[in-house]
Amino acid sequence: MEQQIYLFGLSHKTAAIEIREKFALNGFEPLSHGLMEDQGPVQEALVLSTCNRVEILCVSSEVKEAVQDKALTAWAEFCGQDRDTLEKHVYFYSGLEAVKHLFSVAASLDSMVLGEPQILGQLKDAYRKAVQEKTAGVIINRLLHKSFSAAKRIRTETAVSSSAVSISYAAVELAKKIFGELSDQKAMLIGAGEMAELAALHLLNSGLKDIMVANRTPARAQELAQRFNGQAMCMEKMLENLPQADIVISSTGASGIIISAAQVREILKKRKHRPIFFIDIAVPRDIDARVNMLDNVYLYDIDDLKEVVEENLAGRREEAARAAEIVDIEVEKFSDWLRALDLSPTIVDLLNRGEILARRELRKSLRSLGPDVSADTTRVVEQMALSLVRKLYHEPIVFLKRRAREEGSAQKFIDLARRIFNLDDEQVPPDAHQNRKRNNP
């Protein structure tokens, strides 16, 4: 069976936060958790785990049932959860449907916040990790790079990202609805990742002046606090300083609860029961849901932010339709490349490219020789040009045929040949490899 692309996942559309946090795959590595054992069903894999979605992308020569059994079993076992529960919330795509879904995810067309920019960075991080772990091969490499370029094209050619809000922005908007003016409030950010950084930015833009940052890595907390003229602290000092905070935005990568209801009850006493507002945008959640049962405590999780997000959505739905058309075009291009990974189309493309170049140069040469060139001379020069092309491509084609007989290496060399001779007519900007040069001096 030819290699197929499979994608299994659950998202904010199919699973509530109570389910998503149980099946988050932070720290899951396909290679070390049995998904890519020797002679196993999966040859390439990538795992994307964010607050709103968890997805496993696979390339396999096996039928769906074999890959699904392996992937879902490994997923449930890693999370210590029941596989039947997982299956109730999982969606599945294969082939070009999987490609289309991934392109839509990269372009933020499937996000809770339509057009938000964070998902593309999260997908790039997931790809970077797959490359480091050597679980990304020819197909995933190409698929992810095409998803990045499709997302860039959609951002450039449509306004789907215009006025898009982030989860952090929605959280701050919610805080403004609770408190009105934020200038007299004090906030604490727990976690110093991108979400926290964005939240700090939006808080300051909303008039808040006093920010504390607690993080497991003190240096990162210090860096973020300095940038926003705030106060940094290590995570061990978080509870001690929490009574000072009116607004708490938590977005850590912790695997479980870091603030319990009992701890908040003690904090309220120290605050003399002044209201405190918690926004928990972490998955799994950082704050015990029972906190919401305490008087003068307002706790919102990421699913509660949907209302704020919806207010911002209407103006971008029309642009999303245009973006979906671009996704369809890019999927078709990827489909062409996928078909070309068979040897025969690549040989045909090589010879066609050579013949086009030969005939182009032949016309130039005949023009320079003038109008008196005879038909016999024209025919001889034409035969020579085409013969040179066939001889020039003979050795590369023999090499590719030889590699095609060696299982596992054919696609790599066919893909390399297509890139060397630019058989897919890709436009490569002059600065495309600057980062690679910088990282590999």
Coordinates of C-alpha atoms in Angstrom, one line a residue:
M1 CA 0.0 0.0 0.0
E2 CA 1.2 3.5 -0.8
Q3 CA 2.0 5.9 2.0
Q4 CA -1.1 7.8 3.3
I5 CA -1.5 10.9 5.4
Y6 CA -3.7 10.4 8.5
L7 CA -4.7 13.0 11.1
F8 CA -6.4 12.2 14.5
G9 CA -7.4 15.0 16.8
L10 CA -9.8 16.7 19.2
S11 CA -10.4 20.4 19.5
H12 CA -12.6 23.1 21.1
K13 CA -15.2 22.1 18.5
T14 CA -15.4 18.4 19.6
A15 CA -14.4 18.4 23.3
A16 CA -14.9 20.7 26.3
I17 CA -12.0 21.8 28.3
E18 CA -12.6 19.0 30.9
I19 CA -11.8 16.5 28.1
R20 CA -9.1 18.5 26.4
E21 CA -7.0 18.8 29.5
K22 CA -7.3 15.1 30.2
F23 CA -5.9 14.3 26.7
A24 CA -3.3 17.0 26.4
L25 CA -0.1 15.6 24.9
N26 CA 2.6 17.9 26.3
G27 CA 5.8 15.9 26.4
F28 CA 4.5 13.1 24.2
E29 CA 7.2 11.8 21.8
P30 CA 6.0 9.5 19.0
L31 CA 9.3 7.7 18.8
S32 CA 9.7 6.9 22.5
H33 CA 6.0 6.1 23.1
G34 CA 5.7 3.3 20.7
L35 CA 4.1 5.1 17.7
M36 CA 7.1 4.5 15.5
E37 CA 8.6 1.2 16.6
D38 CA 10.7 -0.8 14.1
Q39 CA 8.4 -2.3 11.5
G40 CA 5.4 -0.5 13.1
P41 CA 2.6 1.1 11.1
V42 CA 3.8 4.7 11.3
Q43 CA 6.8 6.0 9.4
E44 CA 6.4 9.8 10.1
A45 CA 4.6 11.6 12.9
L46 CA 4.0 15.1 14.4
V47 CA 2.1 16.0 17.6
L48 CA 0.4 19.4 18.1
S49 CA -0.9 20.1 21.6
T50 CA -2.3 23.5 22.4
C51 CA -5.0 24.9 24.7
N52 CA -7.6 24.4 22.0
R53 CA -6.5 21.3 20.1
V54 CA -4.6 18.1 20.3
E55 CA -3.7 16.4 17.0
I56 CA -1.5 13.6 15.8
L57 CA -0.4 13.7 12.2
C58 CA 0.9 10.4 10.8
V59 CA 2.3 9.1 7.5
S60 CA 1.9 5.3 7.1
S61 CA 1.7 2.5 4.5
E62 CA -0.9 0.7 6.6
V63 CA -4.7 1.0 6.5
K64 CA -6.5 3.5 8.7
E65 CA -7.6 0.9 11.2
A66 CA -4.1 -0.3 12.0
V67 CA -2.8 3.3 12.4
Q68 CA -5.8 4.4 14.4
D69 CA -5.5 1.5 16.8
K70 CA -1.8 2.3 17.5
A71 CA -2.2 6.1 17.7
L72 CA -5.3 6.2 20.0
T73 CA -3.9 3.4 22.3
A74 CA -0.6 5.3 22.7
W75 CA -2.5 8.6 23.2
A76 CA -4.8 7.2 25.9
E77 CA -2.0 5.3 27.7
F78 CA 0.2 8.4 27.8
C79 CA -2.5 10.4 29.4
G80 CA -3.6 7.6 31.8
Q81 CA -7.1 7.8 30.4
D82 CA -9.7 5.5 29.0
R83 CA -9.5 5.0 25.2
D84 CA -13.3 4.7 24.8
T85 CA -13.7 8.2 26.3
L86 CA -11.1 9.5 23.8
E87 CA -12.7 8.0 20.8
K88 CA -16.0 9.7 21.6
H89 CA -14.4 13.1 20.9
V90 CA -11.8 12.3 18.2
Y91 CA -12.1 13.4 14.6
F92 CA -10.3 11.7 11.7
Y93 CA -9.0 12.8 8.3
S94 CA -7.0 11.0 5.7
G95 CA -5.3 11.9 2.4
L96 CA -6.1 15.3 1.0
E97 CA -8.8 15.9 3.6
A98 CA -6.0 15.7 6.3
V99 CA -3.9 18.2 4.2
K100 CA -6.9 20.6 3.9
H101 CA -7.5 20.4 7.6
L102 CA -3.9 21.1 8.5
F103 CA -3.7 24.1 6.1
S104 CA -6.9 25.4 7.7
V105 CA -5.4 25.0 11.2
A106 CA -2.2 26.8 10.1
A107 CA -4.2 29.7 8.7
S108 CA -6.2 29.9 11.9
L109 CA -9.5 29.1 10.0
D110 CA -10.2 26.4 12.6
S111 CA -9.3 28.4 15.7
M112 CA -11.6 29.5 18.5
V113 CA -10.5 33.0 17.6
L114 CA -10.7 33.1 13.8
G115 CA -7.5 34.6 12.3
E116 CA -5.5 34.7 15.6
P117 CA -1.8 34.5 14.9
Q118 CA -0.6 32.2 17.8
I119 CA -1.5 28.9 16.2
L120 CA 1.0 29.3 13.4
G121 CA 3.8 29.7 15.9
Q122 CA 2.6 26.7 17.8
L123 CA 2.5 24.6 14.7
K124 CA 6.1 25.7 13.8
D125 CA 7.2 24.7 17.3
A126 CA 5.5 21.2 16.9
Y127 CA 7.3 20.8 13.5
R128 CA 10.6 21.9 15.0
K129 CA 10.2 19.3 17.7
A130 CA 9.4 16.6 15.1
V131 CA 12.6 17.5 13.2
Q132 CA 14.7 17.4 16.3
E133 CA 13.3 14.0 17.3
K134 CA 13.7 12.8 13.7
T135 CA 10.0 11.8 13.3
A136 CA 9.5 14.1 10.3
G137 CA 10.4 12.7 6.9
V138 CA 9.9 13.7 3.3
I139 CA 6.1 14.0 3.4
I140 CA 5.7 15.8 6.7
N141 CA 8.6 18.1 5.9
R142 CA 7.0 19.2 2.7
L143 CA 3.4 19.2 4.2
L144 CA 4.4 21.5 7.0
H145 CA 6.4 23.9 4.9
K146 CA 3.4 24.2 2.5
S147 CA 1.1 24.8 5.4
F148 CA 3.3 27.7 6.5
S149 CA 3.4 29.2 3.1
A150 CA -0.4 28.7 2.6
A151 CA -1.0 30.5 5.9
K152 CA 1.3 33.4 4.9
R153 CA -0.5 33.7 1.6
I154 CA -3.9 33.8 3.3
R155 CA -2.7 36.5 5.7
T156 CA -1.3 38.5 2.8
E157 CA -4.2 38.2 0.4
T158 CA -7.2 38.3 2.7
A159 CA -8.2 40.3 5.8
V160 CA -9.1 37.3 7.8
S161 CA -6.5 38.3 10.4
S162 CA -7.6 41.9 10.5
S163 CA -8.7 42.9 14.0
A164 CA -8.3 39.3 15.1
V165 CA -8.2 39.0 18.9
S166 CA -6.0 36.6 20.8
I167 CA -7.1 34.5 23.8
S168 CA -5.1 36.9 25.9
Y169 CA -6.9 39.9 24.5
A170 CA -10.2 38.2 25.1
A171 CA -9.1 37.6 28.7
V172 CA -8.3 41.2 29.3
E173 CA -11.6 42.3 27.7
L174 CA -13.4 40.1 30.1
A175 CA -11.4 41.7 33.0
K176 CA -12.6 45.2 31.8
K177 CA -16.2 44.0 31.8
I178 CA -15.8 42.9 35.5
F179 CA -13.8 45.9 36.8
G180 CA -14.5 48.7 34.3
E181 CA -11.4 50.8 34.6
L182 CA -8.2 48.8 35.2
S183 CA -5.9 51.7 36.1
D184 CA -6.4 51.1 39.9
Q185 CA -6.1 47.3 39.7
K186 CA -3.0 45.1 40.2
A187 CA -2.5 42.0 38.1
M188 CA -0.4 38.8 38.4
L189 CA 0.6 36.7 35.4
I190 CA 1.4 33.1 36.3
G191 CA 3.6 31.7 33.5
A192 CA 5.8 33.8 31.2
G193 CA 5.1 32.3 27.8
E194 CA 3.7 34.0 24.7
M195 CA 0.1 34.1 26.2
A196 CA 1.4 35.9 29.3
E197 CA 3.4 38.3 27.2
L198 CA 0.4 39.2 25.1
A199 CA -1.8 39.5 28.2
A200 CA 0.7 41.9 29.8
L201 CA 0.7 44.0 26.6
H202 CA -3.1 44.2 26.5
L203 CA -3.3 45.0 30.3
L204 CA -0.9 47.9 30.0
N205 CA -2.8 49.2 26.9
S206 CA -6.0 49.1 28.9
G207 CA -4.5 51.4 31.6
L208 CA -3.3 48.9 34.2
K209 CA 0.1 50.0 35.7
D210 CA 1.0 47.3 38.2
I211 CA 2.0 43.8 37.1
M212 CA 3.6 40.9 38.9
V213 CA 5.0 37.9 36.9
A214 CA 5.5 34.5 38.5
N215 CA 7.3 31.8 36.6
R216 CA 9.0 28.5 37.1
T217 CA 12.1 29.9 35.4
P218 CA 13.1 33.1 37.3
A219 CA 15.2 34.5 34.5
R220 CA 12.2 34.4 32.1
A221 CA 10.0 36.1 34.7
Q222 CA 12.6 38.8 35.2
E223 CA 12.9 39.3 31.5
L224 CA 9.1 39.8 31.0
A225 CA 8.8 41.9 34.2
Q226 CA 11.6 44.2 33.1
R227 CA 10.0 44.7 29.7
F228 CA 6.7 45.8 31.2
N229 CA 8.2 47.6 34.3
G230 CA 6.7 44.9 36.6
Q231 CA 7.8 42.8 39.5
A232 CA 9.3 39.3 38.9
M233 CA 9.2 36.4 41.3
C234 CA 9.8 32.6 41.3
M235 CA 6.8 30.3 41.4
E236 CA 7.5 29.5 45.1
K237 CA 6.6 33.1 46.0
M238 CA 3.4 33.1 43.9
L239 CA 1.0 32.2 46.7
E240 CA 2.6 34.6 49.1
N241 CA 2.1 37.5 46.7
L242 CA -1.3 36.5 45.3
P243 CA -3.4 38.4 47.9
Q244 CA -2.1 41.7 46.3
A245 CA -3.5 40.8 42.9
D246 CA -7.0 41.8 41.8
I247 CA -6.6 40.1 38.4
V248 CA -4.8 36.8 37.9
I249 CA -4.1 35.4 34.5
S250 CA -2.7 31.9 34.6
S251 CA -1.2 30.1 31.5
T252 CA 1.5 27.7 32.7
G253 CA 2.3 24.3 31.2
A254 CA 1.8 22.5 34.5
S255 CA 0.3 19.0 34.3
G256 CA -2.3 19.7 37.0
I257 CA -3.8 22.2 39.5
I258 CA -1.4 24.7 41.0
I259 CA -3.9 26.8 42.9
S260 CA -6.5 25.0 45.0
A261 CA -9.8 26.2 46.5
A262 CA -8.4 26.0 50.0
Q263 CA -5.5 28.2 49.1
V264 CA -7.9 30.8 47.5
R265 CA -10.0 30.7 50.6
E266 CA -6.9 31.8 52.7
I267 CA -6.0 34.4 50.1
L268 CA -9.5 35.9 50.4
K269 CA -9.1 36.3 54.2
K270 CA -5.9 38.3 53.6
R271 CA -7.6 40.4 51.1
K272 CA -10.4 41.1 53.6
H273 CA -12.8 39.5 51.0
R274 CA -12.2 42.1 48.3
P275 CA -13.2 40.5 44.9
I276 CA -10.5 38.7 42.9
F277 CA -10.7 37.8 39.3
F278 CA -9.0 34.6 37.9
I279 CA -8.7 33.9 34.2
D280 CA -7.3 30.4 33.6
I281 CA -6.2 30.0 30.0
A282 CA -4.0 26.9 30.6
V283 CA -4.9 23.4 29.4
P284 CA -4.8 21.4 31.6
R285 CA -6.3 24.0 33.9
D286 CA -4.1 25.6 36.5
I287 CA -6.9 26.6 39.0
D288 CA -9.3 24.3 40.8
A289 CA -12.8 24.8 39.3
R290 CA -14.2 24.7 42.8
V291 CA -12.7 28.2 43.4
N292 CA -15.7 29.5 41.5
M293 CA -18.0 28.5 44.4
L294 CA -16.3 30.9 46.8
D295 CA -17.9 34.3 47.4
N296 CA -16.2 37.3 45.8
V297 CA -14.2 35.1 43.4
Y298 CA -14.7 35.1 39.7
L299 CA -13.1 32.3 37.8
Y300 CA -13.2 32.0 34.0
D301 CA -11.5 29.3 31.8
I302 CA -10.7 29.3 28.1
D303 CA -14.1 28.1 27.1
D304 CA -15.8 31.0 28.9
L305 CA -13.9 33.4 26.6
K306 CA -16.0 32.3 23.6
E307 CA -18.6 35.1 24.1
V308 CA -15.9 37.8 23.8
V309 CA -14.4 36.0 20.8
E310 CA -17.8 35.8 19.0
E311 CA -18.3 39.6 19.2
N312 CA -15.1 40.0 17.1
L313 CA -16.0 37.2 14.7
A314 CA -18.7 38.5 12.4
G315 CA -16.6 41.0 10.4
R316 CA -14.1 38.3 9.4
R317 CA -16.4 35.5 8.3
E318 CA -16.6 36.8 4.7
E319 CA -12.8 36.9 4.5
A320 CA -12.7 33.3 5.9
A321 CA -14.6 32.2 2.8
R322 CA -11.9 33.7 0.5
A323 CA -9.3 32.1 2.7
A324 CA -10.9 28.7 2.3
E325 CA -10.7 29.1 -1.5
I326 CA -7.0 29.6 -1.2
V327 CA -6.7 26.5 1.0
D328 CA -8.4 24.5 -1.8
I329 CA -5.9 25.8 -4.3
E330 CA -2.9 25.1 -2.1
V331 CA -4.2 21.6 -1.4
E332 CA -4.4 20.9 -5.1
K333 CA -0.8 22.0 -5.5
F334 CA 0.3 19.7 -2.7
S335 CA -1.7 16.9 -4.3
D336 CA 0.3 17.4 -7.5
W337 CA 3.6 17.2 -5.6
L338 CA 2.4 14.1 -3.8
R339 CA 1.6 12.3 -7.1
A340 CA 5.0 13.4 -8.5
L341 CA 6.7 11.4 -5.7
D342 CA 6.2 8.4 -7.9
L343 CA 9.2 8.0 -10.1
S344 CA 7.5 8.1 -13.6
P345 CA 6.0 11.6 -13.3
T346 CA 9.4 13.0 -12.1
I347 CA 11.3 11.4 -15.1
V348 CA 8.7 12.9 -17.5
D349 CA 8.9 16.3 -15.8
L350 CA 12.8 16.2 -16.0
L351 CA 12.8 15.4 -19.7
N352 CA 10.0 17.9 -20.4
R353 CA 11.9 20.6 -18.5
G354 CA 15.1 19.8 -20.5
E355 CA 13.3 19.8 -23.8
I356 CA 11.7 23.2 -23.1
L357 CA 15.1 24.7 -22.2
A358 CA 16.8 23.1 -25.3
R359 CA 14.1 24.5 -27.7
R360 CA 14.3 28.0 -26.0
E361 CA 18.1 28.1 -26.5
L362 CA 17.8 26.7 -30.0
R363 CA 15.5 29.6 -31.0
K364 CA 18.0 32.1 -29.7
S365 CA 20.9 30.5 -31.6
L366 CA 19.0 30.4 -34.8
R367 CA 18.0 34.0 -34.5
S368 CA 21.7 34.9 -34.0
L369 CA 22.7 32.9 -37.1
G370 CA 20.4 35.0 -39.3
P371 CA 17.7 34.2 -41.9
D372 CA 19.9 32.1 -44.2
V373 CA 20.1 29.0 -42.1
S374 CA 19.0 26.0 -44.1
A375 CA 16.4 23.5 -42.9
D376 CA 19.0 20.7 -42.8
T377 CA 21.2 22.8 -40.4
T378 CA 18.2 23.7 -38.3
R379 CA 17.3 20.0 -38.0
V380 CA 20.9 18.9 -37.1
V381 CA 21.2 21.6 -34.4
E382 CA 17.8 20.7 -33.0
Q383 CA 18.8 17.0 -32.8
M384 CA 22.1 17.9 -31.1
A385 CA 20.3 20.1 -28.5
L386 CA 17.7 17.4 -27.6
S387 CA 20.4 14.7 -27.6
L388 CA 22.5 16.7 -25.1
V389 CA 19.4 17.0 -22.8
R390 CA 18.8 13.3 -22.9
K391 CA 22.4 12.5 -22.2
L392 CA 22.6 15.1 -19.5
Y393 CA 19.6 13.6 -17.6
H394 CA 20.5 10.0 -18.3
E395 CA 22.7 9.5 -15.2
P396 CA 20.4 11.3 -12.7
I397 CA 17.5 9.2 -14.1
V398 CA 19.4 5.9 -13.7
F399 CA 20.4 7.0 -10.2
L400 CA 16.7 7.7 -9.3
K401 CA 15.6 4.3 -10.7
R402 CA 18.2 2.5 -8.7
R403 CA 17.1 4.3 -5.5
A404 CA 13.5 3.6 -6.3
R405 CA 14.2 -0.1 -5.9
E406 CA 15.6 0.6 -2.4
E407 CA 12.7 0.7 0.0
G408 CA 12.6 3.9 2.1
S409 CA 15.0 6.0 0.1
A410 CA 13.2 6.7 -3.1
Q411 CA 11.0 9.5 -1.9
K412 CA 13.9 11.4 -0.4
F413 CA 15.9 11.4 -3.7
I414 CA 12.9 12.1 -5.9
D415 CA 12.0 15.1 -3.7
L416 CA 15.6 16.2 -3.8
A417 CA 15.7 16.0 -7.6
R418 CA 12.5 17.9 -7.9
R419 CA 13.9 20.7 -5.7
I420 CA 17.3 20.8 -7.5
F421 CA 15.7 21.2 -10.9
N422 CA 12.8 23.2 -9.5
L423 CA 10.3 20.9 -11.3
D424 CA 7.4 22.4 -9.3
D425 CA 8.2 26.0 -10.4
E426 CA 8.5 27.3 -6.8
Q427 CA 9.3 30.9 -6.2
V428 CA 12.1 31.0 -3.6
P429 CA 12.8 34.4 -2.2
P430 CA 16.5 35.4 -2.0
D431 CA 16.5 35.5 1.8
A432 CA 14.8 32.1 2.1
H433 CA 17.8 30.3 3.7
Q434 CA 19.3 33.1 5.8
N435 CA 18.2 31.5 9.0
R436 CA 19.6 28.2 8.0
K437 CA 23.0 29.9 7.2
R438 CA 22.9 31.7 10.5
N439 CA 22.2 28.5 12.5
N440 CA 24.7 26.5 10.5
P441 CA 27.8 28.7 10.1

